[in-house]
Structures are given as structure tokens and as C-alpha cells.
């Protein structure tokens, strides 16, 4: 049962790691809002690295953000969190592969392998938390600007990358939780055998020394 849980956790962690990479590279973190627009001449969309514009003919042009320090704080924080999430996911995959009981890596010390698998689960949880914070923080700023009646800039809506990021974070948290739960389960084959003392049932313990005879109240002639 533990092996099945570990395989499922590894699969969830790997899929979440791939989705995190897709989220980081996706250009549609936010798309310009079409609310109230009658004639659409261009569509603006951005991610953590660049801003792009496309027209009705399908042509598009992208430019990288010119300066890191000129960016808003939430974009800088989202960049750092997403990169940290990928690093945690990489460590989680390696630790899970080493700690799986069906893996031959690391020998057959199942106690040590269980601890390594638990560390992999912690890494997956950290990956999911970093991704969740980055995506949710970015989405919160989009929502705040959209409903701010005093905001004069371009209003955006949530892009597809944010939904992929939420899915990635959910899978990573589920995978890490499965690994931590599997480490607390011990099957019968994994229990440590203890030496069994021979049973004294059926044996009568005598408190009289062998060299001493039991005194009798009857004379030997009484048996004749």
C-alpha cells in the first residue's frame, strides 16, 4: 500500500513541477479587459517577464521589461517565488525517487528511505505554497486594479497562466501530503522483528533445590 501511495505522490509531484514550468513561461498571466469596449483594435497581455500586444490581423509584438527594479513589488516577489518553487520541486523529485521503497537507490535501509521520502514530501508542500502565494498575489493585484474606479491605467483580467498555476499548486500540495501520510504507515513486512522468549507454559517451577528431598509425614512402612 505504501508503494502505491509513493508512486501516486511522485506522479502528482512531477505533473505539478511541469505545470509550474508552463506557468512561468506562459505569456498570458493577465489579459487586457474587453469590458465596455465596442471596437477592439489590439489586445494586451503580460507575464512576469514581458509585455505583448496583438492586433486583429494576428500580428503581435513583445518586449521585455526594461528594468527589474522599476517593476512593481508584487511582480518581483512573484518571480522569486516561482523560481523558488521550481527549485523546491526539483529537490522533491530527487528525494522522492531516492526514498521510494521500490527504488534500489540508497540500498535497503527502509527507515532512512522513509525519512528521505518525507523530506521529498516537505519539498513538494513548499513548492505548492510558493506557487500558490505567487499566483494568488498576482491575481489579487489584477482584481484590485480592475475594481478600483480611480485607477486610470489599462485594466486587466486573469489570464490562463494563473489557472494553470493554481492547478500546479494543488497537485503539489496533494503529492506532498500523500508522501507524509505514507511515511506514517508501516506494513507487516516492514516491522522490526524482536526475539521471542521461549514459553514456560507446561513447565512446573520448583522452589526446592534438587539436592534436597521433600519431607514426608508418612513412614516407609505405611506403604507395605
Steps between C-alpha positions, in 0.01 A plus 500: 500500500785737582660441161179592319466822701861592426453440127186715496679773697796492259264528203316796654827670588640454151185631331491800734866573426431496124197724544709744702746528212211555259355767727829685524546504121139575407451851361139536612525578870260786439302611195361845430135526590241524222230624733328806351704493180304533175784488247801284579817599315757324717532262789759542774631216714790464742688250711783537750759572234347689209206693363341414165244653267310337215264650243196366318714365213688267732827690506657543841800670649663434837755694700681405817462710808790747485595504868456261789498769769246710308242220520228495766590311815245224449649410160850475648369287786306275260814445294700398807225273630452321168873435458519379860202275431681332210809446716292344780323279247832376359625410848167333573521279191855390579423429867186306410682284246769417756255440785253276319506145635475355150814690398840337526671834552641532849495130589236326709506711814125562503511715812741744333311482171177585679660810650632607159153451348355717776752772412382473139144550619602814687667634184181438301298685762740794484475496121122512515499780758745715300299456181171566677630819662652633177193435285250619760697816574517584129128431457413715801675801345316449171168485681579806711589710196197378306251610766683820591297783346790742549747285306569668163728239344418197290276258683576132470326172569635168624698312239520128434840470667347578840258210475783266399697627799213430739469148360876449539494616863206272583669194350827576680326533836309176442820315401690626803214406732488149356872453561479619859202273564674197348796544734271451800370164378696185574406171341558159658805435284663821614466439874820430688507141633574455867641181656231288662572350839419127531171441671505347847146366463476132594806509724464496877738727681640343809623706791668206665866432432566178307736371768234522769223247546147589583423407861223244536261461792455127435732222596631265231323207671164664430527402130557129574 
